[in-house]
mmCIF file of C-alpha atoms in Angstrom:
data_model
loop_
_atom_site.group_PDB
_atom_site.id
_atom_site.type_symbol
_atom_site.label_atom_id
_atom_site.label_comp_id
_atom_site.label_asym_id
_atom_site.label_seq_id
_atom_site.Cartn_x
_atom_site.Cartn_y
_atom_site.Cartn_z
ATOM 1 C CA GLY R 198 -16.453 -57.205 101.467
ATOM 2 C CA ALA R 199 -13.989 -57.575 104.301
ATOM 3 C CA VAL R 200 -14.357 -55.377 107.362
ATOM 4 C CA VAL R 201 -11.668 -53.366 109.088
ATOM 5 C CA SER R 202 -12.408 -51.604 112.339
ATOM 6 C CA GLN R 203 -10.556 -48.900 114.201
ATOM 7 C CA HIS R 204 -10.735 -47.975 117.835
ATOM 8 C CA PRO R 205 -11.276 -45.400 119.057
ATOM 9 C CA SER R 206 -13.154 -43.502 116.375
ATOM 10 C CA TRP R 207 -12.107 -40.250 117.992
ATOM 11 C CA VAL R 208 -9.855 -39.301 120.866
ATOM 12 C CA ILE R 209 -8.817 -36.117 122.614
ATOM 13 C CA CYS R 210 -5.622 -36.140 124.597
ATOM 14 C CA LYS R 211 -3.400 -33.642 126.320
ATOM 15 C CA SER R 212 -0.090 -32.568 124.911
ATOM 16 C CA GLY R 213 2.724 -34.811 126.078
ATOM 17 C CA THR R 214 0.634 -37.913 126.581
ATOM 18 C CA SER R 215 0.590 -41.034 124.420
ATOM 19 C CA VAL R 216 -2.389 -42.465 122.630
ATOM 20 C CA LYS R 217 -2.893 -45.863 121.060
ATOM 21 C CA ILE R 218 -5.059 -46.535 118.019
ATOM 22 C CA GLU R 219 -6.103 -50.071 117.122
ATOM 23 C CA CYS R 220 -6.795 -51.434 113.679
ATOM 24 C CA ARG R 221 -8.483 -54.816 113.403
ATOM 25 C CA SER R 222 -9.393 -56.994 110.467
ATOM 26 C CA LEU R 223 -12.627 -58.609 111.578
ATOM 27 C CA ASP R 224 -13.166 -61.386 109.074
ATOM 28 C CA PHE R 225 -9.853 -62.007 107.395
ATOM 29 C CA GLN R 226 -6.198 -62.350 108.211
ATOM 30 C CA ALA R 227 -4.256 -59.245 107.348
ATOM 31 C CA THR R 228 -0.696 -60.010 106.387
ATOM 32 C CA THR R 229 -0.079 -56.347 105.607
ATOM 33 C CA MET R 230 -1.473 -53.252 107.240
ATOM 34 C CA PHE R 231 -0.951 -49.650 106.271
ATOM 35 C CA TRP R 232 -1.258 -46.498 108.336
ATOM 36 C CA TYR R 233 -2.210 -43.233 106.652
ATOM 37 C CA ARG R 234 -2.535 -39.733 108.049
ATOM 38 C CA GLN R 235 -4.853 -37.071 106.686
ATOM 39 C CA PHE R 236 -4.638 -33.467 107.821
ATOM 40 C CA PRO R 237 -7.760 -31.306 107.398
ATOM 41 C CA LYS R 238 -8.662 -30.761 103.770
ATOM 42 C CA GLN R 239 -5.601 -32.606 102.596
ATOM 43 C CA SER R 240 -4.891 -35.948 101.006
ATOM 44 C CA LEU R 241 -4.011 -39.211 102.671
ATOM 45 C CA MET R 242 -0.311 -39.704 103.194
ATOM 46 C CA LEU R 243 1.155 -43.086 103.963
ATOM 47 C CA MET R 244 2.999 -43.186 107.256
ATOM 48 C CA ALA R 245 4.140 -46.787 107.396
ATOM 49 C CA THR R 246 3.614 -50.302 106.157
ATOM 50 C CA SER R 247 3.610 -53.199 108.565
ATOM 51 C CA ASN R 248 3.770 -56.896 107.888
ATOM 52 C CA GLU R 249 2.723 -59.330 110.572
ATOM 53 C CA GLY R 250 5.602 -60.390 112.743
ATOM 54 C CA SER R 251 8.145 -57.940 111.372
ATOM 55 C CA LYS R 252 9.139 -54.343 111.924
ATOM 56 C CA ALA R 253 7.188 -51.635 110.196
ATOM 57 C CA THR R 254 8.628 -49.771 107.244
ATOM 58 C CA TYR R 255 8.249 -46.041 107.685
ATOM 59 C CA GLU R 256 7.939 -43.470 104.946
ATOM 60 C CA GLN R 257 10.498 -40.740 104.688
ATOM 61 C CA GLY R 258 9.922 -38.000 107.207
ATOM 62 C CA VAL R 259 7.867 -40.116 109.608
ATOM 63 C CA GLU R 260 9.536 -40.529 112.993
ATOM 64 C CA LYS R 261 9.489 -44.179 113.928
ATOM 65 C CA ASP R 262 10.205 -43.428 117.580
ATOM 66 C CA LYS R 263 7.222 -41.135 117.756
ATOM 67 C CA PHE R 264 4.777 -43.281 115.837
ATOM 68 C CA LEU R 265 5.168 -46.799 117.164
ATOM 69 C CA ILE R 266 3.558 -49.489 115.079
ATOM 70 C CA ASN R 267 3.007 -53.023 116.237
ATOM 71 C CA HIS R 268 1.557 -55.766 114.053
ATOM 72 C CA ALA R 269 1.761 -58.683 116.414
ATOM 73 C CA SER R 270 -1.069 -60.744 115.015
ATOM 74 C CA LEU R 271 -2.777 -61.299 111.699
ATOM 75 C CA THR R 272 -5.832 -59.379 112.835
ATOM 76 C CA LEU R 273 -4.450 -56.499 114.849
ATOM 77 C CA SER R 274 -2.105 -53.599 114.283
ATOM 78 C CA THR R 275 -1.633 -50.718 116.672
ATOM 79 C CA LEU R 276 -0.329 -47.214 116.177
ATOM 80 C CA THR R 277 0.899 -45.417 119.273
ATOM 81 C CA VAL R 278 1.501 -41.712 119.059
ATOM 82 C CA THR R 279 4.023 -40.999 121.784
ATOM 83 C CA SER R 280 4.344 -37.623 123.479
ATOM 84 C CA ALA R 281 1.617 -36.218 121.288
ATOM 85 C CA HIS R 282 1.627 -32.554 120.365
ATOM 86 C CA PRO R 283 -1.066 -30.383 118.781
ATOM 87 C CA GLU R 284 0.582 -30.742 115.373
ATOM 88 C CA ASP R 285 -0.123 -34.488 115.566
ATOM 89 C CA SER R 286 -3.833 -33.743 115.494
ATOM 90 C CA SER R 287 -5.064 -35.484 112.406
ATOM 91 C CA PHE R 288 -7.271 -38.191 110.966
ATOM 92 C CA TYR R 289 -5.506 -41.547 111.083
ATOM 93 C CA ILE R 290 -6.711 -44.281 108.752
ATOM 94 C CA CYS R 291 -5.536 -47.851 108.543
ATOM 95 C CA SER R 292 -5.983 -50.346 105.755
ATOM 96 C CA ALA R 293 -5.383 -54.051 105.598
ATOM 97 C CA SER R 294 -4.629 -56.606 102.953
ATOM 98 C CA ASN R 295 -4.450 -60.373 103.137
ATOM 99 C CA GLY R 296 -1.986 -60.871 100.358
ATOM 100 C CA PRO R 297 -0.405 -59.443 97.235
ATOM 101 C CA SER R 298 -3.348 -60.380 95.076
ATOM 102 C CA TYR R 299 -6.062 -59.242 97.379
ATOM 103 C CA GLU R 300 -7.965 -56.067 97.974
ATOM 104 C CA GLN R 301 -6.842 -53.425 100.435
ATOM 105 C CA TYR R 302 -9.630 -52.587 102.875
ATOM 106 C CA PHE R 303 -9.840 -49.346 104.805
ATOM 107 C CA GLY R 304 -10.900 -48.755 108.366
ATOM 108 C CA PRO R 305 -13.282 -45.921 109.270
ATOM 109 C CA GLY R 306 -10.505 -43.725 110.651
ATOM 110 C CA THR R 307 -9.618 -42.235 114.028
ATOM 111 C CA ARG R 308 -9.749 -38.530 114.615
ATOM 112 C CA LEU R 309 -7.050 -37.452 117.063
ATOM 113 C CA THR R 310 -7.123 -34.053 118.708
ATOM 114 C CA VAL R 311 -4.226 -33.041 120.913
ATOM 115 C CA THR R 312 -4.910 -30.102 123.201
ATOM 116 C CA ALA B 71 8.318 -42.365 91.936
ATOM 117 C CA GLN B 72 4.575 -42.446 91.637
ATOM 118 C CA LYS B 73 2.431 -39.372 91.455
ATOM 119 C CA VAL B 74 -1.277 -38.693 91.118
ATOM 120 C CA THR B 75 -2.584 -35.288 90.131
ATOM 121 C CA GLN B 76 -6.131 -34.109 90.595
ATOM 122 C CA ALA B 77 -6.035 -30.602 89.250
ATOM 123 C CA GLN B 78 -9.589 -29.754 90.254
ATOM 124 C CA THR B 79 -9.581 -28.776 93.906
ATOM 125 C CA GLU B 80 -13.274 -27.988 94.169
ATOM 126 C CA ILE B 81 -16.203 -28.380 91.818
ATOM 127 C CA SER B 82 -19.798 -27.281 92.291
ATOM 128 C CA VAL B 83 -22.606 -28.313 89.990
ATOM 129 C CA VAL B 84 -26.343 -28.086 90.145
ATOM 130 C CA GLU B 85 -28.183 -31.289 90.860
ATOM 131 C CA LYS B 86 -28.874 -33.473 87.812
ATOM 132 C CA GLU B 87 -25.929 -32.066 85.907
ATOM 133 C CA ASP B 88 -23.135 -34.358 84.771
ATOM 134 C CA VAL B 89 -19.674 -33.835 86.216
ATOM 135 C CA THR B 90 -16.258 -35.236 85.367
ATOM 136 C CA LEU B 91 -13.419 -35.490 87.838
ATOM 137 C CA ASP B 92 -9.967 -35.585 86.309
ATOM 138 C CA CYS B 93 -7.062 -37.767 87.369
ATOM 139 C CA VAL B 94 -3.608 -37.884 85.812
ATOM 140 C CA TYR B 95 -0.944 -40.254 87.055
ATOM 141 C CA GLU B 96 2.763 -40.894 86.704
ATOM 142 C CA THR B 97 4.502 -44.207 87.240
ATOM 143 C CA ARG B 98 7.450 -46.167 85.907
ATOM 144 C CA ASP B 99 5.798 -49.496 86.616
ATOM 145 C CA THR B 100 4.455 -51.474 83.702
ATOM 146 C CA THR B 101 1.859 -53.096 85.916
ATOM 147 C CA TYR B 102 -0.128 -50.877 88.206
ATOM 148 C CA TYR B 103 -3.595 -50.336 89.598
ATOM 149 C CA LEU B 104 -5.753 -47.254 89.657
ATOM 150 C CA PHE B 105 -8.485 -46.561 92.162
ATOM 151 C CA TRP B 106 -11.188 -44.074 92.937
ATOM 152 C CA TYR B 107 -12.445 -43.520 96.474
ATOM 153 C CA LYS B 108 -15.217 -41.368 97.854
ATOM 154 C CA GLN B 109 -14.832 -39.710 101.239
ATOM 155 C CA PRO B 110 -18.091 -38.307 102.625
ATOM 156 C CA PRO B 111 -18.066 -35.901 105.593
ATOM 157 C CA SER B 112 -17.996 -38.855 107.980
ATOM 158 C CA GLY B 113 -14.428 -39.484 106.821
ATOM 159 C CA GLU B 114 -14.680 -43.148 105.922
ATOM 160 C CA LEU B 115 -13.238 -44.029 102.540
ATOM 161 C CA VAL B 116 -15.674 -45.686 100.192
ATOM 162 C CA PHE B 117 -14.140 -47.820 97.468
ATOM 163 C CA LEU B 118 -15.578 -47.063 94.026
ATOM 164 C CA ILE B 119 -13.453 -48.803 91.448
ATOM 165 C CA ARG B 120 -10.162 -50.522 90.740
ATOM 166 C CA ARG B 121 -8.613 -50.827 87.307
ATOM 167 C CA ASN B 122 -5.409 -52.580 86.313
ATOM 168 C CA SER B 123 -3.064 -51.190 83.722
ATOM 169 C CA PHE B 124 -3.819 -53.915 81.209
ATOM 170 C CA ASP B 125 -7.512 -53.267 81.122
ATOM 171 C CA GLU B 126 -8.295 -50.099 79.212
ATOM 172 C CA GLN B 127 -11.956 -50.791 78.822
ATOM 173 C CA ASN B 128 -14.166 -48.074 80.124
ATOM 174 C CA GLU B 129 -16.533 -49.056 82.870
ATOM 175 C CA ILE B 130 -20.024 -47.988 83.774
ATOM 176 C CA SER B 131 -21.721 -48.660 87.065
ATOM 177 C CA GLY B 132 -25.094 -47.016 87.349
ATOM 178 C CA ARG B 133 -24.562 -43.262 87.220
ATOM 179 C CA TYR B 134 -20.798 -43.669 87.497
ATOM 180 C CA SER B 135 -18.437 -44.200 84.613
ATOM 181 C CA TRP B 136 -14.681 -44.245 84.262
ATOM 182 C CA ASN B 137 -12.491 -43.465 81.294
ATOM 183 C CA PHE B 138 -9.005 -44.973 81.405
ATOM 184 C CA GLN B 139 -6.613 -43.720 78.746
ATOM 185 C CA LYS B 140 -3.103 -45.074 79.018
ATOM 186 C CA SER B 141 -1.870 -42.851 76.214
ATOM 187 C CA THR B 142 -2.552 -39.760 78.291
ATOM 188 C CA SER B 143 -2.049 -41.408 81.704
ATOM 189 C CA SER B 144 -5.518 -40.402 82.745
ATOM 190 C CA PHE B 145 -8.281 -42.119 84.655
ATOM 191 C CA ASN B 146 -11.248 -39.779 84.711
ATOM 192 C CA PHE B 147 -14.475 -40.287 86.617
ATOM 193 C CA THR B 148 -17.865 -39.076 85.455
ATOM 194 C CA ILE B 149 -21.056 -38.854 87.465
ATOM 195 C CA THR B 150 -24.171 -38.460 85.379
ATOM 196 C CA ALA B 151 -27.381 -36.929 86.690
ATOM 197 C CA SER B 152 -25.630 -35.880 89.892
ATOM 198 C CA GLN B 153 -27.429 -36.040 93.208
ATOM 199 C CA VAL B 154 -26.908 -34.244 96.501
ATOM 200 C CA VAL B 155 -25.673 -37.505 98.044
ATOM 201 C CA ASP B 156 -22.754 -37.398 95.633
ATOM 202 C CA SER B 157 -21.327 -34.441 97.542
ATOM 203 C CA ALA B 158 -18.005 -35.617 98.957
ATOM 204 C CA VAL B 159 -14.279 -35.523 98.403
ATOM 205 C CA TYR B 160 -13.142 -37.912 95.710
ATOM 206 C CA PHE B 161 -9.650 -39.338 95.626
ATOM 207 C CA CYS B 162 -7.851 -40.992 92.771
ATOM 208 C CA ALA B 163 -5.065 -43.366 93.812
ATOM 209 C CA LEU B 164 -2.323 -45.494 92.293
ATOM 210 C CA SER B 165 -0.679 -48.694 93.447
ATOM 211 C CA ALA B 166 2.090 -50.832 92.039
ATOM 212 C CA ASN B 167 0.291 -53.936 93.164
ATOM 213 C CA PHE B 168 -3.172 -55.073 93.939
ATOM 214 C CA GLY B 169 -3.121 -55.651 97.646
ATOM 215 C CA ASN B 170 0.013 -55.261 99.629
ATOM 216 C CA GLU B 171 1.530 -52.206 98.035
ATOM 217 C CA LYS B 172 0.991 -48.720 99.328
ATOM 218 C CA LEU B 173 -1.479 -46.415 97.679
ATOM 219 C CA THR B 174 -0.388 -43.046 96.392
ATOM 220 C CA PHE B 175 -3.315 -40.669 96.606
ATOM 221 C CA GLY B 176 -4.074 -37.547 94.660
ATOM 222 C CA THR B 177 -4.963 -34.384 96.541
ATOM 223 C CA GLY B 178 -8.660 -34.978 96.090
ATOM 224 C CA THR B 179 -11.512 -33.078 94.481
ATOM 225 C CA ARG B 180 -14.233 -31.682 96.691
ATOM 226 C CA LEU B 181 -17.522 -32.066 94.844
ATOM 227 C CA THR B 182 -20.550 -30.107 95.931
ATOM 228 C CA ILE B 183 -23.916 -30.808 94.382
ATOM 229 C CA ILE B 184 -26.236 -27.847 94.708
ATOM 230 C CA PRO B 185 -29.895 -28.776 95.143
#
């Protein structure tokens, strides 16, 4: 199956700083990428959907100015958590799809801890 | 709106026992897709199965089997002869499309297999 990578796999940052998480499709072109957030012992909640070359669509309650998503190429999407706070500590997972009739592949996730 | 309910929060069974994980969904779409994912302690989502709404045939894959019943909006997952390696959190999910639509996840069932 297709491979999606995320970098970094884990990151610790100080409160008030920004952190960028990368999601890459390694062997296919991802026209659509999704960003999910999973708090400890909870389910995955969609944060936003991004299509290559256009602005991301954010789910209700997700601050677009805090969680900046860029999908500038067909193989890379980035999520930047700006001015991170401890409550942003979570497991962030991306997924990618190369079309409406194709599978959605998940990355391994990035564990963010804000101190 | 779509909704997925996994009423069983945690299940523990002794190794070699059979176990069924329940999933009930709600959707207004006539075409939709149902998924099961496994999330081991490492956090990475492992795809198990996808089923479209027009295919109500049950499926068996090794020790895994799935029962899709449209009449009761259920998509249950059974593991026969459970093994310790089956210990994980299992998520049921729903999508309006195959690839480029967001997934709505259930809250997950934490399965513990006792040796």
